[in-house]
Amino acid sequence: MSHSTEADNASDTEGMDLFGRYLSVWVALAIVTGVALGQLAPVVPQTLARFEYAQVSIPIAVLIWAMIFPMMAQIDFSAVVGVRKEPRGLAITTLVNWLIKPFTMFAIAWFFLMVVFEPWIAPPLAAEYLAGAILLGAAPCTAMVFVWSHLTRGDAAYTLVQVSLNDIIMLFAFAPIVVLLLGISDIQVPWNTVLLSVLLYIVLPLSAGYLTRRTLIARHGQAWYDEVFMKRLGPITPAALIITLVLLFAFQGEVILQNPLHIALIAVPLVIQTFFIFFLAYGWARLWKVRHCIAAPGAMIGASNFFELAVAAAIALFGLQSGAALATVVGVLVEVPLMLVLVRIANNTRDQFPN
């Protein structure tokens, strides 16, 4: 048993590429680089800030599309027909993601940011941080979950079904949930602004990814698409993410230098939420006797976030220099170390589930 555990632990990062394995390191470097850029060469963010249309930063919009499109292009929506296979695992994932997770994120983040940390965070800024947490909570993971599934020996086909259904639900549920929770928080955001964000950063890239996938597979075949096209497309997402974060922190530099403690304070509710959602879904799956290869990836989907979408929505709704944008980036910073801990927990408890 100990040899198996050691092997599982040793492989916690084996299935991840260099970028994924050290994502938190790259994000930390992006923070340092961005802050330094904003302080030493303020003309760069000032110049980029001029390229806006309808309060949307064009350079950032291009980078966000570059982040999201490759992930949308890998989704096979025909896999949704697999919902008939082992429906209990799918039911747990769907219910946790859309009826529980957004609301527990709101409650936990509100309690810490607005109450516990009130002496250290001014209420207007705390409200912006809360908005960022809400955006994270309303965007369950769609891409990195394939890595977590691989590391826990998950059923890849079933994970694809879970992610595909998740994306379809996101098209319709993301905007209403965000508007509802922001409204409860007294953070007023016009419906049309949220819907524009959904259109720009979910509907259009999802449609473009679907059409690209369908067209190229018809012309070149599934093997070429997976082994050639997607591998060429792969490096675009991490490169765009890092450049986006550098620019984000170039705008955020002054806030960070004045309030470095805020990074740690924002992280507290995000960490608690991650563990809570994982153990809720994982324990539920164990209670229902769901196989481990389905239970572990299902719990990972809710525990992790579609942070690319959250960052995009925060920038579109509140601006590059907002506390909401900063909060979503803190989510990126803490996610990988936390998820690797959960991968290890899942691997060490595999024998508690049916095979």
XYZ file of C-alpha atoms in Angstrom:
355
model
C 0.000 0.000 0.000
C 2.803 2.416 0.873
C 4.524 1.747 -2.465
C 1.313 2.642 -4.316
C 0.943 5.836 -2.295
C 4.521 6.844 -3.008
C 3.973 6.231 -6.710
C 0.797 8.317 -6.669
C 2.533 11.152 -4.857
C 5.505 11.048 -7.195
C 3.183 11.380 -10.187
C 1.226 14.359 -8.845
C 2.800 16.629 -11.450
C 3.838 14.018 -14.001
C 0.953 14.696 -16.377
C 1.443 18.456 -16.419
C 3.589 20.423 -18.824
C 6.221 22.878 -17.635
C 3.745 25.751 -17.588
C 1.022 23.896 -15.696
C 3.442 22.409 -13.168
C 4.813 25.816 -12.212
C 1.757 27.960 -12.936
C 1.897 29.684 -9.550
C 5.588 30.504 -10.142
C 4.785 32.049 -13.535
C 1.934 34.043 -12.029
C 4.218 35.301 -9.251
C 6.814 36.331 -11.835
C 4.070 38.061 -13.840
C 3.118 40.002 -10.704
C 6.698 41.170 -10.172
C 7.202 41.980 -13.851
C 3.890 43.803 -14.164
C 4.387 45.892 -11.021
C 7.915 46.787 -12.134
C 6.678 47.698 -15.618
C 3.969 49.944 -14.193
C 6.424 51.715 -11.903
C 9.465 51.955 -14.183
C 7.740 52.405 -17.541
C 4.267 53.851 -16.829
C 4.029 54.979 -20.451
C 3.345 51.356 -21.468
C 0.057 50.860 -19.538
C -0.879 54.470 -20.243
C -0.506 53.915 -23.983
C -2.371 50.622 -23.969
C -5.202 52.202 -21.962
C -5.963 54.446 -24.941
C -6.971 51.487 -27.129
C -10.516 51.021 -25.882
C -13.925 50.592 -27.447
C -17.110 50.751 -25.367
C -14.947 50.591 -22.238
C -13.381 47.317 -23.455
C -9.580 47.232 -23.723
C -8.839 45.962 -27.232
C -5.357 44.528 -26.408
C -6.761 42.723 -23.378
C -9.756 41.448 -25.362
C -7.402 39.968 -27.986
C -5.287 38.316 -25.286
C -8.343 36.912 -23.532
C -9.591 35.410 -26.766
C -6.157 33.853 -27.212
C -6.491 32.349 -23.727
C -9.997 30.974 -24.110
C -10.274 29.858 -27.756
C -7.785 26.932 -27.574
C -9.696 25.504 -24.612
C -13.034 25.828 -26.383
C -11.578 24.185 -29.502
C -10.790 20.991 -27.567
C -14.364 20.437 -26.341
C -16.254 17.687 -28.134
C -19.902 18.524 -27.579
C -21.037 15.282 -29.159
C -19.791 13.687 -25.929
C -22.812 15.130 -24.116
C -24.802 12.094 -25.288
C -22.814 10.261 -22.609
C -24.993 11.795 -19.885
C -26.870 8.493 -19.748
C -23.716 6.768 -18.514
C -23.491 6.699 -14.708
C -25.849 9.650 -14.118
C -25.065 9.937 -10.390
C -21.578 11.333 -11.009
C -22.945 13.850 -13.489
C -25.754 14.852 -11.127
C -23.294 15.544 -8.297
C -21.038 17.667 -10.491
C -23.917 19.676 -11.960
C -25.704 20.303 -8.663
C -22.526 21.283 -6.813
C -21.291 23.549 -9.627
C -24.486 25.483 -10.214
C -26.719 25.213 -7.142
C -24.098 25.256 -4.385
C -20.670 26.545 -5.402
C -21.543 30.130 -6.488
C -23.509 30.710 -3.290
C -20.967 29.241 -0.871
C -18.258 31.317 -2.566
C -20.369 34.413 -2.052
C -21.107 33.569 1.607
C -17.530 32.668 2.538
C -15.995 35.622 0.669
C -18.554 38.065 2.092
C -17.924 36.872 5.647
C -14.163 37.237 5.440
C -13.781 40.275 3.156
C -16.649 42.361 4.507
C -16.657 41.291 8.193
C -13.510 39.552 9.443
C -11.043 41.641 7.432
C -12.978 44.910 7.750
C -10.203 46.543 9.861
C -7.671 46.027 7.047
C -9.742 46.518 3.876
C -11.815 49.623 3.165
C -15.465 48.694 2.412
C -15.478 49.946 -1.230
C -12.344 47.920 -2.026
C -13.656 44.897 -0.112
C -16.792 45.034 -2.285
C -14.619 44.896 -5.413
C -12.698 41.911 -4.044
C -16.028 40.247 -3.278
C -17.126 40.836 -6.876
C -13.991 39.064 -8.105
C -14.694 36.112 -5.813
C -18.269 35.946 -7.132
C -16.975 35.777 -10.710
C -14.639 32.920 -9.749
C -17.438 31.065 -7.996
C -19.744 31.312 -11.001
C -17.136 29.876 -13.409
C -16.364 26.177 -12.725
C -13.251 24.716 -14.333
C -13.322 23.671 -17.993
C -9.700 23.188 -19.057
C -7.272 22.350 -16.248
C -9.705 19.685 -15.028
C -8.394 17.424 -17.812
C -4.998 17.603 -16.106
C -6.485 16.877 -12.681
C -8.472 13.996 -14.176
C -5.307 12.515 -15.660
C -3.391 12.836 -12.386
C -6.133 11.008 -10.469
C -6.495 8.284 -13.152
C -9.917 9.644 -14.019
C -12.177 8.384 -16.779
C -11.173 10.758 -19.604
C -14.337 10.188 -21.650
C -16.618 10.815 -18.682
C -14.625 13.920 -17.703
C -15.218 15.195 -21.238
C -18.966 14.646 -20.785
C -18.905 16.553 -17.477
C -16.972 19.473 -18.976
C -19.107 19.641 -22.124
C -22.352 19.771 -20.144
C -20.772 22.303 -17.799
C -19.967 24.616 -20.724
C -23.498 24.389 -22.091
C -24.973 25.273 -18.698
C -22.482 28.139 -18.355
C -23.913 29.752 -21.479
C -27.236 30.258 -19.716
C -26.420 30.306 -15.994
C -23.288 32.451 -15.674
C -24.907 35.842 -16.317
C -28.018 35.382 -14.099
C -25.967 34.031 -11.177
C -23.402 36.840 -11.424
C -26.057 39.548 -11.610
C -28.021 37.997 -8.715
C -25.036 37.737 -6.371
C -23.612 41.132 -7.310
C -27.055 42.608 -6.661
C -27.236 40.970 -3.228
C -23.819 42.508 -2.545
C -25.099 45.969 -3.569
C -22.641 45.949 -6.469
C -24.613 47.326 -9.377
C -23.682 46.042 -12.817
C -26.009 46.555 -15.798
C -27.418 43.380 -17.319
C -26.264 44.436 -20.770
C -22.669 44.673 -19.570
C -22.764 41.129 -18.155
C -24.470 39.788 -21.271
C -21.841 41.478 -23.453
C -19.131 39.731 -21.432
C -20.881 36.378 -21.844
C -21.213 37.005 -25.587
C -17.570 38.081 -26.009
C -15.918 35.540 -23.763
C -18.209 32.487 -23.801
C -20.619 32.408 -26.742
C -18.283 33.640 -29.488
C -15.163 31.632 -28.554
C -17.319 28.564 -27.862
C -18.950 28.902 -31.298
C -15.612 29.572 -32.980
C -14.067 26.558 -31.230
C -16.944 24.300 -32.249
C -16.848 25.409 -35.895
C -13.056 25.157 -36.029
C -13.117 21.658 -34.556
C -15.886 20.447 -36.835
C -14.357 21.939 -40.010
C -10.778 20.791 -39.437
C -11.724 17.263 -38.360
C -13.878 16.933 -41.496
C -10.931 18.016 -43.662
C -7.958 16.405 -41.933
C -9.312 13.790 -39.528
C -9.442 13.418 -35.744
C -5.819 12.262 -35.371
C -4.409 15.309 -37.209
C -6.619 17.645 -35.198
C -5.539 16.216 -31.851
C -1.881 15.557 -32.586
C -1.006 18.468 -34.886
C -3.473 21.365 -34.674
C -4.170 21.256 -30.932
C -0.483 20.843 -30.091
C 0.333 23.912 -32.191
C -2.475 25.807 -30.510
C -1.507 24.658 -27.019
C 1.245 27.209 -26.174
C -1.005 30.153 -27.079
C -3.148 29.967 -23.927
C -0.290 30.098 -21.367
C 1.536 32.820 -23.304
C -1.600 34.973 -23.522
C -2.393 34.371 -19.847
C 1.046 35.510 -18.681
C 1.041 38.605 -20.926
C -2.460 39.479 -19.680
C -1.341 39.154 -16.070
C 1.745 41.300 -16.679
C -0.449 44.056 -18.121
C -3.013 43.616 -15.348
C -0.379 44.078 -12.664
C 1.168 46.963 -14.535
C -2.168 48.722 -13.943
C -2.540 47.260 -10.423
C 1.017 48.017 -9.279
C 0.216 51.046 -7.124
C -2.618 49.222 -5.314
C -0.392 46.222 -4.586
C 2.517 48.307 -3.322
C 0.195 50.174 -1.006
C -1.688 47.051 0.193
C 0.539 43.929 -0.121
C -1.373 42.283 2.735
C -4.499 42.264 0.602
C -3.160 39.444 -1.597
C -3.037 37.124 1.439
C -6.413 38.308 2.749
C -8.116 37.677 -0.596
C -6.579 34.195 -0.715
C -8.131 33.097 2.602
C -11.776 32.698 1.468
C -10.655 31.283 -1.884
C -8.642 28.549 -0.154
C -11.499 27.688 2.222
C -13.988 27.554 -0.644
C -11.733 25.250 -2.684
C -11.413 22.670 0.083
C -15.085 22.918 1.064
C -16.407 22.288 -2.452
C -13.964 19.449 -3.100
C -14.861 17.560 0.065
C -18.577 18.198 -0.442
C -18.592 16.689 -3.960
C -16.056 13.975 -3.120
C -17.894 12.910 0.028
C -21.233 12.951 -1.774
C -19.781 10.706 -4.495
C -18.464 8.282 -1.876
C -21.876 8.205 -0.179
C -23.513 7.386 -3.513
C -20.829 4.757 -4.272
C -19.646 6.486 -7.448
C -16.470 5.002 -8.929
C -13.261 6.858 -8.039
C -12.346 7.517 -11.688
C -15.554 9.587 -11.924
C -15.739 10.942 -8.368
C -12.261 12.502 -8.289
C -12.473 14.509 -11.557
C -16.047 15.537 -10.704
C -14.923 16.980 -7.382
C -12.011 18.734 -9.112
C -14.309 20.552 -11.556
C -16.113 22.356 -8.758
C -13.015 22.925 -6.626
C -11.100 24.637 -9.439
C -12.215 27.596 -11.525
C -12.406 28.754 -15.123
C -10.103 31.578 -14.087
C -9.540 32.792 -17.645
C -13.231 33.621 -17.916
C -13.296 35.132 -14.423
C -10.344 37.405 -15.227
C -11.957 38.395 -18.524
C -15.323 39.173 -16.930
C -13.715 41.142 -14.084
C -11.773 43.300 -16.527
C -14.827 43.824 -18.756
C -17.179 44.637 -15.875
C -14.929 46.563 -13.501
C -11.766 47.515 -15.401
C -8.107 46.552 -15.399
C -7.330 48.516 -12.261
C -10.227 47.148 -10.223
C -10.106 45.119 -7.046
C -12.307 42.551 -8.790
C -9.631 41.918 -11.402
C -7.005 41.608 -8.671
C -9.127 39.066 -6.767
C -9.529 36.842 -9.839
C -5.768 36.856 -10.366
C -5.211 35.811 -6.743
C -7.456 32.880 -7.654
C -5.005 31.959 -10.410
C -2.084 32.296 -7.995
C -3.443 29.870 -5.388
C -5.209 27.363 -7.615
C -2.428 25.028 -8.764
C -0.812 24.381 -5.340
C -4.259 23.757 -3.848
C -5.334 21.425 -6.640
C -2.136 19.397 -6.358
C -2.890 18.918 -2.653
C -6.383 17.706 -3.585
C -4.930 15.391 -6.243
C -2.775 13.798 -3.548
C -5.759 13.443 -1.209
C -7.807 11.824 -3.984
C -5.020 9.410 -4.866
C -4.496 8.437 -1.228
C -8.204 7.669 -0.716
C -8.823 5.715 -3.920
C -9.387 2.467 -2.024
C -12.423 3.993 -0.275
C -14.390 4.039 -3.553
C -15.700 1.290 -5.825
C -13.330 0.329 -8.651
